[in-house]
PDB file of C-alpha atoms in Angstrom:
ATOM      1  CA  LYS D   1      99.713 110.024  68.945  1.00 69.00           C
ATOM      2  CA  ALA D   2     100.948 106.572  67.998  1.00 82.00           C
ATOM      3  CA  GLY D   3      99.951 103.744  70.297  1.00 94.00           C
ATOM      4  CA  VAL D   4     102.060 101.104  71.954  1.00 97.00           C
ATOM      5  CA  THR D   5     103.788  98.877  69.433  1.00 97.00           C
ATOM      6  CA  GLN D   6     105.122  95.400  70.000  1.00 98.00           C
ATOM      7  CA  THR D   7     107.323  93.297  67.790  1.00 97.00           C
ATOM      8  CA  PRO D   8     107.140  90.668  66.617  1.00 98.00           C
ATOM      9  CA  ARG D   9     103.424  90.002  66.659  1.00 97.00           C
ATOM     10  CA  TYR D  10     103.792  86.259  66.317  1.00 97.00           C
ATOM     11  CA  LEU D  11     106.636  83.944  67.166  1.00 97.00           C
ATOM     12  CA  ILE D  12     107.173  80.203  67.105  1.00 98.00           C
ATOM     13  CA  LYS D  13     110.103  78.824  69.066  1.00 98.00           C
ATOM     14  CA  THR D  14     111.347  75.433  70.154  1.00 98.00           C
ATOM     15  CA  ARG D  15     111.818  74.303  73.738  1.00 98.00           C
ATOM     16  CA  GLY D  16     115.182  75.343  75.086  1.00 98.00           C
ATOM     17  CA  GLN D  17     115.573  78.342  72.812  1.00 98.00           C
ATOM     18  CA  GLN D  18     115.500  81.919  73.991  1.00 98.00           C
ATOM     19  CA  VAL D  19     113.385  84.805  72.760  1.00 98.00           C
ATOM     20  CA  THR D  20     113.446  88.595  72.933  1.00 98.00           C
ATOM     21  CA  LEU D  21     110.295  90.659  72.637  1.00 98.00           C
ATOM     22  CA  SER D  22     110.251  94.393  72.040  1.00 98.00           C
ATOM     23  CA  CYS D  23     107.897  97.136  73.132  1.00 98.00           C
ATOM     24  CA  SER D  24     107.802 100.789  72.119  1.00 98.00           C
ATOM     25  CA  PRO D  25     105.650 102.855  74.488  1.00 97.00           C
ATOM     26  CA  ILE D  26     103.564 105.897  73.700  1.00 96.00           C
ATOM     27  CA  SER D  27     105.726 108.958  73.302  1.00 95.00           C
ATOM     28  CA  GLY D  28     106.222 110.627  76.661  1.00 93.00           C
ATOM     29  CA  HIS D  29     105.381 107.536  78.693  1.00 94.00           C
ATOM     30  CA  ARG D  30     108.186 106.467  80.982  1.00 93.00           C
ATOM     31  CA  SER D  31     106.655 103.403  82.584  1.00 93.00           C
ATOM     32  CA  VAL D  32     106.446 100.076  80.812  1.00 95.00           C
ATOM     33  CA  SER D  33     104.895  96.950  82.297  1.00 94.00           C
ATOM     34  CA  TRP D  34     104.862  93.448  80.903  1.00 96.00           C
ATOM     35  CA  TYR D  35     102.126  90.869  81.360  1.00 96.00           C
ATOM     36  CA  GLN D  36     101.661  87.264  80.386  1.00 96.00           C
ATOM     37  CA  GLN D  37      98.159  86.287  79.353  1.00 95.00           C
ATOM     38  CA  THR D  38      97.029  82.691  79.109  1.00 92.00           C
ATOM     39  CA  PRO D  39      93.474  81.332  78.939  1.00 82.00           C
ATOM     40  CA  GLY D  40      93.734  79.681  82.307  1.00 69.00           C
ATOM     41  CA  GLN D  41      95.771  82.266  84.244  1.00 72.00           C
ATOM     42  CA  GLY D  42      94.454  85.587  83.082  1.00 81.00           C
ATOM     43  CA  LEU D  43      96.811  88.572  83.085  1.00 90.00           C
ATOM     44  CA  GLN D  44      99.913  87.854  85.128  1.00 92.00           C
ATOM     45  CA  PHE D  45     102.266  90.716  85.975  1.00 91.00           C
ATOM     46  CA  LEU D  46     105.858  90.116  84.927  1.00 94.00           C
ATOM     47  CA  PHE D  47     107.690  93.344  85.704  1.00 91.00           C
ATOM     48  CA  GLU D  48     107.533  97.093  85.480  1.00 92.00           C
ATOM     49  CA  TYR D  49     110.219  99.515  84.397  1.00 94.00           C
ATOM     50  CA  PHE D  50     110.385 103.219  84.983  1.00 92.00           C
ATOM     51  CA  SER D  51     113.229 105.394  83.756  1.00 91.00           C
ATOM     52  CA  GLU D  52     115.385 102.366  82.959  1.00 94.00           C
ATOM     53  CA  THR D  53     114.952 100.873  86.442  1.00 93.00           C
ATOM     54  CA  GLN D  54     112.979  97.784  87.302  1.00 92.00           C
ATOM     55  CA  ARG D  55     110.489  98.980  89.892  1.00 89.00           C
ATOM     56  CA  ASN D  56     108.437  95.869  90.463  1.00 86.00           C
ATOM     57  CA  LYS D  57     108.640  92.203  89.623  1.00 89.00           C
ATOM     58  CA  GLY D  58     106.016  89.478  89.543  1.00 89.00           C
ATOM     59  CA  ASN D  59     106.346  85.874  90.568  1.00 90.00           C
ATOM     60  CA  PHE D  60     108.077  84.485  87.535  1.00 95.00           C
ATOM     61  CA  PRO D  61     111.306  82.463  87.384  1.00 96.00           C
ATOM     62  CA  GLY D  62     114.625  84.076  86.613  1.00 96.00           C
ATOM     63  CA  ARG D  63     114.361  82.883  83.004  1.00 97.00           C
ATOM     64  CA  PHE D  64     112.182  85.948  82.471  1.00 98.00           C
ATOM     65  CA  SER D  65     114.096  89.185  82.369  1.00 97.00           C
ATOM     66  CA  GLY D  66     113.701  92.601  80.929  1.00 97.00           C
ATOM     67  CA  ARG D  67     115.250  95.962  80.478  1.00 97.00           C
ATOM     68  CA  GLN D  68     114.361  99.478  79.485  1.00 97.00           C
ATOM     69  CA  PHE D  69     116.387 101.833  77.387  1.00 97.00           C
ATOM     70  CA  SER D  70     116.874 105.577  77.753  1.00 95.00           C
ATOM     71  CA  ASN D  71     114.187 106.229  75.109  1.00 94.00           C
ATOM     72  CA  SER D  72     111.738 104.176  77.254  1.00 95.00           C
ATOM     73  CA  ARG D  73     111.613 101.309  74.785  1.00 97.00           C
ATOM     74  CA  SER D  74     111.647  97.995  76.575  1.00 98.00           C
ATOM     75  CA  GLU D  75     112.595  94.439  75.854  1.00 98.00           C
ATOM     76  CA  MET D  76     111.828  91.241  77.656  1.00 98.00           C
ATOM     77  CA  ASN D  77     113.801  88.058  77.301  1.00 98.00           C
ATOM     78  CA  VAL D  78     112.828  84.516  78.063  1.00 98.00           C
ATOM     79  CA  SER D  79     115.626  81.984  78.144  1.00 96.00           C
ATOM     80  CA  THR D  80     115.400  78.194  78.009  1.00 97.00           C
ATOM     81  CA  LEU D  81     111.844  78.242  76.746  1.00 98.00           C
ATOM     82  CA  GLU D  82     109.335  75.743  78.093  1.00 98.00           C
ATOM     83  CA  LEU D  83     106.042  74.617  76.596  1.00 97.00           C
ATOM     84  CA  GLY D  84     104.229  76.442  79.388  1.00 95.00           C
ATOM     85  CA  ASP D  85     105.670  79.747  78.211  1.00 97.00           C
ATOM     86  CA  SER D  86     103.285  79.730  75.264  1.00 97.00           C
ATOM     87  CA  ALA D  87     101.130  82.787  75.808  1.00 97.00           C
ATOM     88  CA  LEU D  88     100.246  86.266  74.696  1.00 97.00           C
ATOM     89  CA  TYR D  89     102.797  88.720  76.066  1.00 98.00           C
ATOM     90  CA  LEU D  90     101.387  92.180  76.529  1.00 97.00           C
ATOM     91  CA  CYS D  91     103.265  95.361  77.093  1.00 97.00           C
ATOM     92  CA  ALA D  92     101.577  98.376  78.639  1.00 95.00           C
ATOM     93  CA  SER D  93     102.861 101.904  78.921  1.00 95.00           C
ATOM     94  CA  SER D  94     101.802 104.717  81.213  1.00 92.00           C
ATOM     95  CA  LEU D  95     102.920 108.149  82.289  1.00 90.00           C
ATOM     96  CA  GLY D  96     103.983 106.875  85.663  1.00 82.00           C
ATOM     97  CA  THR D  97     103.402 104.148  88.156  1.00 74.00           C
ATOM     98  CA  GLY D  98     100.247 103.032  89.880  1.00 67.00           C
ATOM     99  CA  LEU D  99      97.927 105.989  89.575  1.00 74.00           C
ATOM    100  CA  TYR D 100      97.980 106.211  85.798  1.00 85.00           C
ATOM    101  CA  GLU D 101      95.996 104.244  83.282  1.00 89.00           C
ATOM    102  CA  GLN D 102      97.880 101.727  81.213  1.00 92.00           C
ATOM    103  CA  TYR D 103      97.796 101.576  77.444  1.00 95.00           C
ATOM    104  CA  PHE D 104      98.339  98.110  76.078  1.00 97.00           C
ATOM    105  CA  GLY D 105     100.023  97.079  72.885  1.00 97.00           C
ATOM    106  CA  PRO D 106      98.594  94.388  70.613  1.00 97.00           C
ATOM    107  CA  GLY D 107     100.822  91.755  72.189  1.00 97.00           C
ATOM    108  CA  THR D 108     103.226  89.131  70.943  1.00 98.00           C
ATOM    109  CA  ARG D 109     101.775  85.661  70.550  1.00 97.00           C
ATOM    110  CA  LEU D 110     104.513  83.207  71.499  1.00 98.00           C
ATOM    111  CA  THR D 111     104.130  79.537  70.722  1.00 97.00           C
ATOM    112  CA  VAL D 112     106.688  77.085  72.076  1.00 97.00           C
ATOM    113  CA  THR D 113     106.822  73.676  70.440  1.00 97.00           C
TER     114      THR D 113
ATOM    115  CA  GLY M   1     100.578  88.798  98.091  1.00 75.00           C
ATOM    116  CA  GLN M   2      97.663  90.818  96.861  1.00 79.00           C
ATOM    117  CA  GLN M   3      94.812  88.916  95.278  1.00 87.00           C
ATOM    118  CA  VAL M   4      92.080  90.401  93.131  1.00 91.00           C
ATOM    119  CA  MET M   5      89.065  88.256  92.411  1.00 94.00           C
ATOM    120  CA  GLN M   6      86.250  88.853  89.979  1.00 96.00           C
ATOM    121  CA  ILE M   7      82.873  87.223  89.798  1.00 96.00           C
ATOM    122  CA  PRO M   8      81.280  85.845  87.825  1.00 97.00           C
ATOM    123  CA  GLN M   9      83.897  84.325  85.531  1.00 95.00           C
ATOM    124  CA  TYR M  10      81.394  84.099  82.663  1.00 96.00           C
ATOM    125  CA  GLN M  11      78.061  85.759  82.028  1.00 97.00           C
ATOM    126  CA  HIS M  12      75.715  85.063  79.162  1.00 97.00           C
ATOM    127  CA  VAL M  13      72.884  87.536  78.684  1.00 97.00           C
ATOM    128  CA  GLN M  14      70.171  88.281  76.186  1.00 98.00           C
ATOM    129  CA  GLU M  15      70.589  91.620  74.460  1.00 97.00           C
ATOM    130  CA  GLY M  16      68.826  94.251  76.482  1.00 97.00           C
ATOM    131  CA  GLU M  17      69.412  92.590  79.840  1.00 98.00           C
ATOM    132  CA  ASP M  18      71.597  94.175  82.500  1.00 98.00           C
ATOM    133  CA  PHE M  19      75.020  92.865  83.526  1.00 98.00           C
ATOM    134  CA  THR M  20      77.144  93.315  86.633  1.00 98.00           C
ATOM    135  CA  THR M  21      80.657  92.150  87.457  1.00 98.00           C
ATOM    136  CA  TYR M  22      82.192  92.389  90.904  1.00 98.00           C
ATOM    137  CA  CYS M  23      85.804  92.859  91.868  1.00 97.00           C
ATOM    138  CA  ASN M  24      87.228  92.133  95.334  1.00 96.00           C
ATOM    139  CA  SER M  25      90.749  92.755  96.548  1.00 93.00           C
ATOM    140  CA  SER M  26      92.446  91.110  99.506  1.00 91.00           C
ATOM    141  CA  THR M  27      94.146  94.417 100.314  1.00 89.00           C
ATOM    142  CA  THR M  28      93.194  98.067 100.263  1.00 90.00           C
ATOM    143  CA  LEU M  29      93.660  99.653  96.867  1.00 88.00           C
ATOM    144  CA  SER M  30      94.920 103.141  96.113  1.00 87.00           C
ATOM    145  CA  ASN M  31      92.670 103.154  93.051  1.00 91.00           C
ATOM    146  CA  ILE M  32      90.794 100.746  90.820  1.00 94.00           C
ATOM    147  CA  GLN M  33      90.941 100.621  87.065  1.00 94.00           C
ATOM    148  CA  TRP M  34      88.671  98.838  84.647  1.00 97.00           C
ATOM    149  CA  TYR M  35      89.664  97.495  81.258  1.00 97.00           C
ATOM    150  CA  LYS M  36      87.806  95.823  78.416  1.00 97.00           C
ATOM    151  CA  GLN M  37      89.312  93.264  76.096  1.00 96.00           C
ATOM    152  CA  ARG M  38      87.415  92.366  72.959  1.00 96.00           C
ATOM    153  CA  PRO M  39      87.890  88.848  71.571  1.00 92.00           C
ATOM    154  CA  GLY M  40      91.259  88.720  69.808  1.00 91.00           C
ATOM    155  CA  GLY M  41      92.184  92.172  71.061  1.00 94.00           C
ATOM    156  CA  HIS M  42      94.129  93.713  73.885  1.00 95.00           C
ATOM    157  CA  PRO M  43      92.882  95.325  77.107  1.00 96.00           C
ATOM    158  CA  VAL M  44      91.647  98.871  76.667  1.00 96.00           C
ATOM    159  CA  PHE M  45      91.380 101.272  79.575  1.00 95.00           C
ATOM    160  CA  LEU M  46      87.814 102.228  80.501  1.00 97.00           C
ATOM    161  CA  ILE M  47      87.980 104.211  83.716  1.00 96.00           C
ATOM    162  CA  GLN M  48      89.773 104.823  86.976  1.00 95.00           C
ATOM    163  CA  LEU M  49      88.190 105.345  90.398  1.00 96.00           C
ATOM    164  CA  VAL M  50      90.209 106.849  93.215  1.00 93.00           C
ATOM    165  CA  LYS M  51      87.946 108.000  96.032  1.00 95.00           C
ATOM    166  CA  SER M  52      86.198 105.828  98.565  1.00 96.00           C
ATOM    167  CA  GLY M  53      82.549 105.347  97.543  1.00 97.00           C
ATOM    168  CA  GLU M  54      83.110 106.945  94.142  1.00 97.00           C
ATOM    169  CA  VAL M  55      80.578 106.341  91.380  1.00 98.00           C
ATOM    170  CA  LYS M  56      81.224 107.166  87.741  1.00 98.00           C
ATOM    171  CA  LYS M  57      79.086 106.694  84.672  1.00 98.00           C
ATOM    172  CA  GLN M  58      79.923 106.265  81.022  1.00 97.00           C
ATOM    173  CA  LYS M  59      76.710 106.115  79.029  1.00 97.00           C
ATOM    174  CA  ARG M  60      75.234 102.703  79.941  1.00 98.00           C
ATOM    175  CA  LEU M  61      78.175 101.730  82.180  1.00 98.00           C
ATOM    176  CA  THR M  62      78.233 102.523  85.908  1.00 98.00           C
ATOM    177  CA  PHE M  63      81.353 101.985  87.983  1.00 98.00           C
ATOM    178  CA  GLN M  64      81.495 101.970  91.771  1.00 98.00           C
ATOM    179  CA  PHE M  65      84.383 101.904  94.229  1.00 97.00           C
ATOM    180  CA  GLY M  66      83.627 100.519  97.663  1.00 97.00           C
ATOM    181  CA  GLU M  67      83.792 102.534 100.850  1.00 95.00           C
ATOM    182  CA  ALA M  68      86.668 100.446 102.154  1.00 95.00           C
ATOM    183  CA  LYS M  69      88.479 100.672  98.776  1.00 93.00           C
ATOM    184  CA  LYS M  70      88.669  96.884  98.583  1.00 94.00           C
ATOM    185  CA  ASN M  71      85.885  96.220  96.125  1.00 96.00           C
ATOM    186  CA  SER M  72      84.361  97.595  92.980  1.00 98.00           C
ATOM    187  CA  SER M  73      81.633  96.847  90.501  1.00 98.00           C
ATOM    188  CA  LEU M  74      80.805  97.498  86.874  1.00 98.00           C
ATOM    189  CA  HIS M  75      77.167  97.545  85.828  1.00 98.00           C
ATOM    190  CA  ILE M  76      75.993  97.671  82.232  1.00 98.00           C
ATOM    191  CA  THR M  77      72.395  98.652  81.592  1.00 98.00           C
ATOM    192  CA  ALA M  78      70.577  97.190  78.594  1.00 98.00           C
ATOM    193  CA  THR M  79      73.497  95.274  77.099  1.00 98.00           C
ATOM    194  CA  GLN M  80      74.244  95.447  73.409  1.00 97.00           C
ATOM    195  CA  THR M  81      76.225  93.074  71.200  1.00 97.00           C
ATOM    196  CA  THR M  82      79.041  95.623  71.188  1.00 97.00           C
ATOM    197  CA  ASP M  83      79.495  95.021  74.932  1.00 98.00           C
ATOM    198  CA  VAL M  84      80.876  91.539  74.265  1.00 97.00           C
ATOM    199  CA  GLY M  85      84.329  90.982  75.730  1.00 96.00           C
ATOM    200  CA  THR M  86      86.214  90.376  78.924  1.00 96.00           C
ATOM    201  CA  TYR M  87      86.131  93.017  81.619  1.00 97.00           C
ATOM    202  CA  PHE M  88      89.097  93.250  83.957  1.00 96.00           C
ATOM    203  CA  CYS M  89      89.555  95.217  87.124  1.00 96.00           C
ATOM    204  CA  ALA M  90      93.053  96.133  88.250  1.00 92.00           C
ATOM    205  CA  GLY M  91      94.418  97.864  91.255  1.00 87.00           C
ATOM    206  CA  PRO M  92      97.733  98.753  92.794  1.00 80.00           C
ATOM    207  CA  GLU M  93      98.128  98.112  96.479  1.00 70.00           C
ATOM    208  CA  SER M  94      97.986 101.256  98.554  1.00 62.00           C
ATOM    209  CA  THR M  95     101.437 100.361  99.860  1.00 64.00           C
ATOM    210  CA  ASN M  96     102.983  99.545  96.471  1.00 61.00           C
ATOM    211  CA  ALA M  97     101.596 101.819  93.817  1.00 58.00           C
ATOM    212  CA  GLY M  98     103.763 100.468  91.058  1.00 62.00           C
ATOM    213  CA  LYS M  99     102.429  96.943  90.950  1.00 70.00           C
ATOM    214  CA  SER M 100      98.923  96.464  89.648  1.00 78.00           C
ATOM    215  CA  THR M 101      97.187  93.164  90.102  1.00 86.00           C
ATOM    216  CA  PHE M 102      94.547  92.244  87.570  1.00 90.00           C
ATOM    217  CA  GLY M 103      91.483  90.211  88.333  1.00 92.00           C
ATOM    218  CA  ASP M 104      90.879  87.137  86.215  1.00 91.00           C
ATOM    219  CA  GLY M 105      88.175  88.983  84.319  1.00 94.00           C
ATOM    220  CA  THR M 106      84.513  88.419  83.559  1.00 96.00           C
ATOM    221  CA  THR M 107      83.735  87.310  80.040  1.00 95.00           C
ATOM    222  CA  LEU M 108      80.436  88.653  78.769  1.00 97.00           C
ATOM    223  CA  THR M 109      78.591  87.177  75.827  1.00 97.00           C
ATOM    224  CA  VAL M 110      75.444  88.811  74.506  1.00 97.00           C
ATOM    225  CA  LYS M 111      72.860  86.908  72.544  1.00 95.00           C
ATOM    226  CA  PRO M 112      71.049  89.105  70.003  1.00 93.00           C
TER     227      PRO M 112
END
């Protein structure tokens, strides 16, 4: 079974621009969660989608948004990029919410200059 | 909101020594999961504990879930260089199963 894939793997953007990251979960998984990982802040939960519905949201500003498609693929968008948005963005898929283990993708390394 | 804390933040050991990381949640957890992230890699699921007081073993790794389901520990016996990485605990609140909070992780380095 193919693992979680994320595209692109690396991205360099300028302050003020917007970016869209993509995540394809493991086949059959309907839940996709997004995390931001920085050296100083660890893994911070962004949001979780299940069957195209956002189920949970972390404490991030409205510039961070996401969506999930009917095939469970998910995208997250960050508008008006700030230097502090530089991070590794990880997507994780699971069969369901909460009681299931999460399988992480390799992440997208975003650098904002 | 829920907070999950791990100690220690860093641990340096000589190969062959034991290692333990502790995870404490501010709220009761429905389950606890442990992940390992190798340097430059992504978190990989290790194990999930669900029952109060549960203990599970994976070769040299022993995982425990506290009686009150608010704390957990991971113990590695006789560390090897392959154990290097950051170990995270994560747990959804018992009242909100869909939102897992990760601890900040314990980074283990092993000196051969």
